[in-house]
Short mmCIF file of the N, C-alpha and C atoms (twelve columns), coordinates in Angstrom:
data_MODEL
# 
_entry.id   MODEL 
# 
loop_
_atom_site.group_PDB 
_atom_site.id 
_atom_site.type_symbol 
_atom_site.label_atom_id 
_atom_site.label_alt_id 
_atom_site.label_comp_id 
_atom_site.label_asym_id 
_atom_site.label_seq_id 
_atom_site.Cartn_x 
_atom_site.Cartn_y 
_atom_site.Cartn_z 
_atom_site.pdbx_PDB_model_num 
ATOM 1   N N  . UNK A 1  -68.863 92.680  -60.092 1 
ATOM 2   C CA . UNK A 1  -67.474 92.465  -59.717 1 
ATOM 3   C C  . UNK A 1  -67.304 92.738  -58.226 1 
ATOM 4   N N  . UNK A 2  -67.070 91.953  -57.755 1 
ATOM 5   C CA . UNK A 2  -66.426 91.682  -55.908 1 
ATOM 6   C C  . UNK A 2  -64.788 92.710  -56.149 1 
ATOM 7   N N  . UNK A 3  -65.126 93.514  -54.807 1 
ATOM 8   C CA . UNK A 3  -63.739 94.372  -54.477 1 
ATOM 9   C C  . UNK A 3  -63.148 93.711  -53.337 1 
ATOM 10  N N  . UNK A 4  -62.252 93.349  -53.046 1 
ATOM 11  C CA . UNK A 4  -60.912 92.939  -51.741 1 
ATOM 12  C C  . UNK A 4  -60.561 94.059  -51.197 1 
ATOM 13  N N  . UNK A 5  -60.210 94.239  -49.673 1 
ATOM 14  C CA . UNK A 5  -58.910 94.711  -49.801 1 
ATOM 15  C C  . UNK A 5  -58.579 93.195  -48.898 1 
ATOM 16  N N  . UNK A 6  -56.719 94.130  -49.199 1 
ATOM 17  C CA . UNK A 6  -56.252 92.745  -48.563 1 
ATOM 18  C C  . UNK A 6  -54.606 93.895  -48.263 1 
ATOM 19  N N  . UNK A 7  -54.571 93.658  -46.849 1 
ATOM 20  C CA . UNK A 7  -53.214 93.718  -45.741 1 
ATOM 21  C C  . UNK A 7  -52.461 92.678  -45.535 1 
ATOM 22  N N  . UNK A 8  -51.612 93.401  -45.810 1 
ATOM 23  C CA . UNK A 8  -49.954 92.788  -46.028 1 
ATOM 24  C C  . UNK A 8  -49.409 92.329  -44.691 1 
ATOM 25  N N  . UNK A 9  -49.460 90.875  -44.285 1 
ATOM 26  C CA . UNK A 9  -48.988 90.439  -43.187 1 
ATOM 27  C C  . UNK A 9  -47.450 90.281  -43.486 1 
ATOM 28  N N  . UNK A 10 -47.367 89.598  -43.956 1 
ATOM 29  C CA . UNK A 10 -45.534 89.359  -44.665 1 
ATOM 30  C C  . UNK A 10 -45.601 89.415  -46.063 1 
ATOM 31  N N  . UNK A 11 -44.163 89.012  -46.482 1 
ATOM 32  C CA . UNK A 11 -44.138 88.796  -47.899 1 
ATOM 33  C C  . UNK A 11 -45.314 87.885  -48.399 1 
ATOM 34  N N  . UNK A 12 -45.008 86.619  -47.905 1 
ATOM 35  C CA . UNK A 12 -46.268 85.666  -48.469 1 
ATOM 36  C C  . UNK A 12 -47.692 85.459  -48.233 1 
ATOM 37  N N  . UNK A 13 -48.306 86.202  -47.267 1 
ATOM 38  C CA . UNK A 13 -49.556 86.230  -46.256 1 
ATOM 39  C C  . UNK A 13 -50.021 87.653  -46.522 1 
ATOM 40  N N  . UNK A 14 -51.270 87.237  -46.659 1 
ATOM 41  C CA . UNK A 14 -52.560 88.686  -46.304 1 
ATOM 42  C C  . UNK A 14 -53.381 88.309  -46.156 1 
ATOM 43  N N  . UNK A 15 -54.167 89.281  -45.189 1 
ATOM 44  C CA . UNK A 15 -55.859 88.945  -44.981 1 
ATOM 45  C C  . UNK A 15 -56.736 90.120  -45.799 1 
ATOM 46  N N  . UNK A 16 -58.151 89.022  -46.006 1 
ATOM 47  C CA . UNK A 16 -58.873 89.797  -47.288 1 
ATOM 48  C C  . UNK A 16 -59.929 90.229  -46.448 1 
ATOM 49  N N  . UNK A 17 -60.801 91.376  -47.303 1 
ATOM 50  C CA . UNK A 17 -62.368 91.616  -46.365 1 
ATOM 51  C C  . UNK A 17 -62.709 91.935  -47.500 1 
ATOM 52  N N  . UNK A 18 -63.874 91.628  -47.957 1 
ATOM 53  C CA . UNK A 18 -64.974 91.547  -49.051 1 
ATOM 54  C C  . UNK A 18 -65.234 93.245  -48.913 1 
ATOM 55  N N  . UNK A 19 -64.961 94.031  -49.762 1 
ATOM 56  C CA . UNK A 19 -65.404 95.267  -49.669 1 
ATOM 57  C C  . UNK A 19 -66.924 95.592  -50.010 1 
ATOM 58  N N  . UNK A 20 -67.965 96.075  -49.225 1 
ATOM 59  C CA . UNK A 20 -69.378 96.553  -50.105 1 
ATOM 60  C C  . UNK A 20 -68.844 97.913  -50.328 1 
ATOM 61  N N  . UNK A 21 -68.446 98.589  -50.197 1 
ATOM 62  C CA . UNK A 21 -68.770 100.460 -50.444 1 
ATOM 63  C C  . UNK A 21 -67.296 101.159 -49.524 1 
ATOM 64  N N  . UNK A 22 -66.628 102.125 -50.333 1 
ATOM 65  C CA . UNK A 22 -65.554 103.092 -50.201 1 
ATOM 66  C C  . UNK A 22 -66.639 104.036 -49.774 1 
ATOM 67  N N  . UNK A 23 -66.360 104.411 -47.926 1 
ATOM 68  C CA . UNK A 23 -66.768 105.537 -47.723 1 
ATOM 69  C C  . UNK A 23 -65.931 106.719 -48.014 1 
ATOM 70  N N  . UNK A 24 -64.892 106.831 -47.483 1 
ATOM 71  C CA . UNK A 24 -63.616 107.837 -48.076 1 
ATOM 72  C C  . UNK A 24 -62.435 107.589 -48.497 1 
ATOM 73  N N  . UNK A 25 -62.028 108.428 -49.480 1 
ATOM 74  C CA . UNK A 25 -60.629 108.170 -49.452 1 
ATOM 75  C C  . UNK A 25 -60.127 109.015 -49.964 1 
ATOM 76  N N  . UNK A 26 -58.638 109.850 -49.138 1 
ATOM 77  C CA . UNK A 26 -57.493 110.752 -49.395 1 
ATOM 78  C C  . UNK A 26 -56.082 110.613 -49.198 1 
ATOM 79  N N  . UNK A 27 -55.405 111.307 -49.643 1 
ATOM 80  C CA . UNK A 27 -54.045 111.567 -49.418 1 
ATOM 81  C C  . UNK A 27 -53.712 112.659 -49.051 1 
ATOM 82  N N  . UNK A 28 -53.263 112.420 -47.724 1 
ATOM 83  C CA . UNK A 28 -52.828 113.571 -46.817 1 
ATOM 84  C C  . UNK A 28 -51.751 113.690 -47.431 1 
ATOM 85  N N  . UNK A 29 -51.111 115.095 -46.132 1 
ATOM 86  C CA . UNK A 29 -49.441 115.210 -46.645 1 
ATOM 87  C C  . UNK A 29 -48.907 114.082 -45.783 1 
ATOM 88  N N  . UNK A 30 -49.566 113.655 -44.816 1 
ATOM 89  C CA . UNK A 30 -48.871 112.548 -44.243 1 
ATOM 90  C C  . UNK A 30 -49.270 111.187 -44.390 1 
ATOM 91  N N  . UNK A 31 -50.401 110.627 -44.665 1 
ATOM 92  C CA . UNK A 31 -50.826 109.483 -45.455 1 
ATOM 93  C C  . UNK A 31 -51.800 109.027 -45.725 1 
ATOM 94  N N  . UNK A 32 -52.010 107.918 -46.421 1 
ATOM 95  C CA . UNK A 32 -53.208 107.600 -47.589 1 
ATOM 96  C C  . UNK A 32 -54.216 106.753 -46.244 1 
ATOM 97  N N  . UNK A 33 -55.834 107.721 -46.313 1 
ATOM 98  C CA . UNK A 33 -56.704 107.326 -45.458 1 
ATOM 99  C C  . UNK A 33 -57.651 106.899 -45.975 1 
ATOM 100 N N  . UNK A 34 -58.187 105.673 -45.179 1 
ATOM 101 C CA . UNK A 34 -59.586 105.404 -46.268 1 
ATOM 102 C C  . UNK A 34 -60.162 104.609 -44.893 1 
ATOM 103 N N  . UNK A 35 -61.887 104.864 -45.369 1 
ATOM 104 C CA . UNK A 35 -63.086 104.390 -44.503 1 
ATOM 105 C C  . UNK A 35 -63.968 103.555 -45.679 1 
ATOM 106 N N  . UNK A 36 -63.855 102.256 -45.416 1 
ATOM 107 C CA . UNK A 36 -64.595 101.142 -46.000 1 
ATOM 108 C C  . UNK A 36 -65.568 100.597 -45.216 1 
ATOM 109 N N  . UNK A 37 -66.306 100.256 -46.002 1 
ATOM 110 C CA . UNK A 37 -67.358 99.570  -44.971 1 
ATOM 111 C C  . UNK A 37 -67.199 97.901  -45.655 1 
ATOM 112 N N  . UNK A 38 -67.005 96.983  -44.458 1 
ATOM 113 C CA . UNK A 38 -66.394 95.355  -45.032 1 
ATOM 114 C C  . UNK A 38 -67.949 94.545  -44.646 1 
ATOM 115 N N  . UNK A 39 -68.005 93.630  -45.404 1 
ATOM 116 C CA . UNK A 39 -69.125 92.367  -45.307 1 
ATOM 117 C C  . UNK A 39 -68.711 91.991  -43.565 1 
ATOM 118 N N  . UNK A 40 -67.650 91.481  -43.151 1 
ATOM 119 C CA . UNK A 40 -66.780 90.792  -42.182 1 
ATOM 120 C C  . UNK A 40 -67.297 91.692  -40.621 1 
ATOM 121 N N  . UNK A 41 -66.340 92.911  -40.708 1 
ATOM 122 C CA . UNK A 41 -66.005 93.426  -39.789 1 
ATOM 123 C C  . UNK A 41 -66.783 95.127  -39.621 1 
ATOM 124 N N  . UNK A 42 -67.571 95.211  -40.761 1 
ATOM 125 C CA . UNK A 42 -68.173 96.569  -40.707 1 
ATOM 126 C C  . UNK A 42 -67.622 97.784  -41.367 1 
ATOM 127 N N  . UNK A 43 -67.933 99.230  -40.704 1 
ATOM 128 C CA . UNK A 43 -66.774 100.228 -41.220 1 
ATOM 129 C C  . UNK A 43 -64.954 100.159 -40.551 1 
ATOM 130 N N  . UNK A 44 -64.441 100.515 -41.511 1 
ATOM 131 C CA . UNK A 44 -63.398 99.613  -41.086 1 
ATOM 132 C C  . UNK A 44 -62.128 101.468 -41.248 1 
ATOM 133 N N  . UNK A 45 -61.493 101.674 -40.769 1 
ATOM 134 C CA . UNK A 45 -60.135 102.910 -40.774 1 
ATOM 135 C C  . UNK A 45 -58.878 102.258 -41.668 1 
ATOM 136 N N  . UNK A 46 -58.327 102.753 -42.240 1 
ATOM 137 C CA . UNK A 46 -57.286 102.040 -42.962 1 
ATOM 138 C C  . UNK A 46 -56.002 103.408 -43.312 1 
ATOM 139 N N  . UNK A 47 -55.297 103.309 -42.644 1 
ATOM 140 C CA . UNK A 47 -54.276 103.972 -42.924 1 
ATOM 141 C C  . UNK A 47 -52.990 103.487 -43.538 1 
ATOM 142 N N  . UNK A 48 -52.723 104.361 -44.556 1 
ATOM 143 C CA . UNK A 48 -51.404 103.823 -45.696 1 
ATOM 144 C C  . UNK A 48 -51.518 101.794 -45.759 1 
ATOM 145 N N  . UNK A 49 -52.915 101.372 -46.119 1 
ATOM 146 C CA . UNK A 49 -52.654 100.031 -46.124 1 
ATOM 147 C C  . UNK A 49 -52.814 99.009  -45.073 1 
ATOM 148 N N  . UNK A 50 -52.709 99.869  -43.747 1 
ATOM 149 C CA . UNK A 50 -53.108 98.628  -42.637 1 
ATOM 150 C C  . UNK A 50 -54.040 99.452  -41.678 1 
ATOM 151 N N  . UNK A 51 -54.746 98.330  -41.805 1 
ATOM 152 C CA . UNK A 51 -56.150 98.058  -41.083 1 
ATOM 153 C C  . UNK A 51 -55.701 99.103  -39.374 1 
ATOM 154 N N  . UNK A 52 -56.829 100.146 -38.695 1 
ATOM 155 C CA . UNK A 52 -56.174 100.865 -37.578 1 
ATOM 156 C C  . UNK A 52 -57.361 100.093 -36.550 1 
ATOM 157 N N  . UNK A 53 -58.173 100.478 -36.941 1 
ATOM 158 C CA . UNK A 53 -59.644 99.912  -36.194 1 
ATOM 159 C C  . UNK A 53 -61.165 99.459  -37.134 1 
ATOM 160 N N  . UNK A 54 -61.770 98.480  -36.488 1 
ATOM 161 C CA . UNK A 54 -63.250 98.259  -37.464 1 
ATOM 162 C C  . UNK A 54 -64.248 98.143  -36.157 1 
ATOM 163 N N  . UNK A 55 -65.171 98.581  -36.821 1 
ATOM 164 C CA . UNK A 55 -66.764 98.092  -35.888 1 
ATOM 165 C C  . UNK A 55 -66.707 96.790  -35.126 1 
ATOM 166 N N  . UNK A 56 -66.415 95.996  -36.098 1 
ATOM 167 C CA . UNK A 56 -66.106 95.006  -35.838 1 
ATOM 168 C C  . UNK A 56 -65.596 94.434  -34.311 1 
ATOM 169 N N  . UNK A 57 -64.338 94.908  -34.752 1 
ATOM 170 C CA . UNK A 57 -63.714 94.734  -33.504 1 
ATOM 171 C C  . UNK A 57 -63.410 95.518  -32.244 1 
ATOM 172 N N  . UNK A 58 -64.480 96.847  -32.311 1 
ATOM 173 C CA . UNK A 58 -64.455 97.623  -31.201 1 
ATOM 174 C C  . UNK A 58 -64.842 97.332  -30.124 1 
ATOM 175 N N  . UNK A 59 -65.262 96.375  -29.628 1 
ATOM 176 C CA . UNK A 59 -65.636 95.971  -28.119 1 
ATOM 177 C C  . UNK A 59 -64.118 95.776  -27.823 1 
ATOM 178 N N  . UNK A 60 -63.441 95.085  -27.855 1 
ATOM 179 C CA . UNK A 60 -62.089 94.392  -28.037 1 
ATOM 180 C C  . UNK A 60 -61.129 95.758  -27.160 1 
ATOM 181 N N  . UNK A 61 -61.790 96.759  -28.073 1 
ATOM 182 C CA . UNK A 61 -60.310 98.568  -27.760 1 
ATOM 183 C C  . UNK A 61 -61.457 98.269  -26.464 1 
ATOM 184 N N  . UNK A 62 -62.783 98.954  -27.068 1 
ATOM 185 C CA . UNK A 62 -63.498 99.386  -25.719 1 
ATOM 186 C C  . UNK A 62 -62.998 98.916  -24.055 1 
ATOM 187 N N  . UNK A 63 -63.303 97.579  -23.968 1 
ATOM 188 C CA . UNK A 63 -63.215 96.435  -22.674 1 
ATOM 189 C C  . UNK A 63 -61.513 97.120  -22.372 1 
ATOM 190 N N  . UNK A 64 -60.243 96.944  -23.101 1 
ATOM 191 C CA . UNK A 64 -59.110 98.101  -22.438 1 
ATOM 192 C C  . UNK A 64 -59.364 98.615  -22.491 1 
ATOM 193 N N  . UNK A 65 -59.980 100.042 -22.926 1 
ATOM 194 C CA . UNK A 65 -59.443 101.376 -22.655 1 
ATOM 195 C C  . UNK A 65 -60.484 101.403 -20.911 1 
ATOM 196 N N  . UNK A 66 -61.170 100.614 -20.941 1 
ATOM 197 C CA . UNK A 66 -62.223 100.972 -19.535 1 
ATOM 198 C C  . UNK A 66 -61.501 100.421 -18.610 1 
ATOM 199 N N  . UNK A 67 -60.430 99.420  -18.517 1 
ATOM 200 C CA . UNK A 67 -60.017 98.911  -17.650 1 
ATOM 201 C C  . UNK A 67 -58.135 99.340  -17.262 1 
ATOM 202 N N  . UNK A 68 -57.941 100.158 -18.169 1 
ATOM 203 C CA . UNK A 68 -56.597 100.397 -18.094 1 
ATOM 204 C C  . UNK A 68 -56.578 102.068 -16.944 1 
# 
């Protein structure tokens, strides 16, 4: 059985990432954290439901934060 997740763009829209493996997951007192690792984009941060940062796309932060 194939796992999703999938973030809530609007009511009618979400994007999916093929889950291989739940590295963590808790519930703070302040909110629900989880570290997935995706087919797509790699290990991926997910706070209360939306996507914060992935492997993936860390060159992307990197290239700003060096230039700001």
């Amino acid at each position: 059985m194939e796992l999703w997740f999938t973030e809530k763009q609007t009511p009618g829209l979400g994007i999916s990432c093929k889950v291989l493996q739940t590295l963590h997951r808790e519930l703070s007192p302040f909110q629900e954290i989880a570290v997935i690792d995706t087919e797509q984009y790699g290990r991926m941060l997910v706070l209360d439901g939306m996507v914060q940062l992935t492997i993936g796309d860390e060159f992307v932060y990197h290239e700003m934060l060096a230039h700001v």
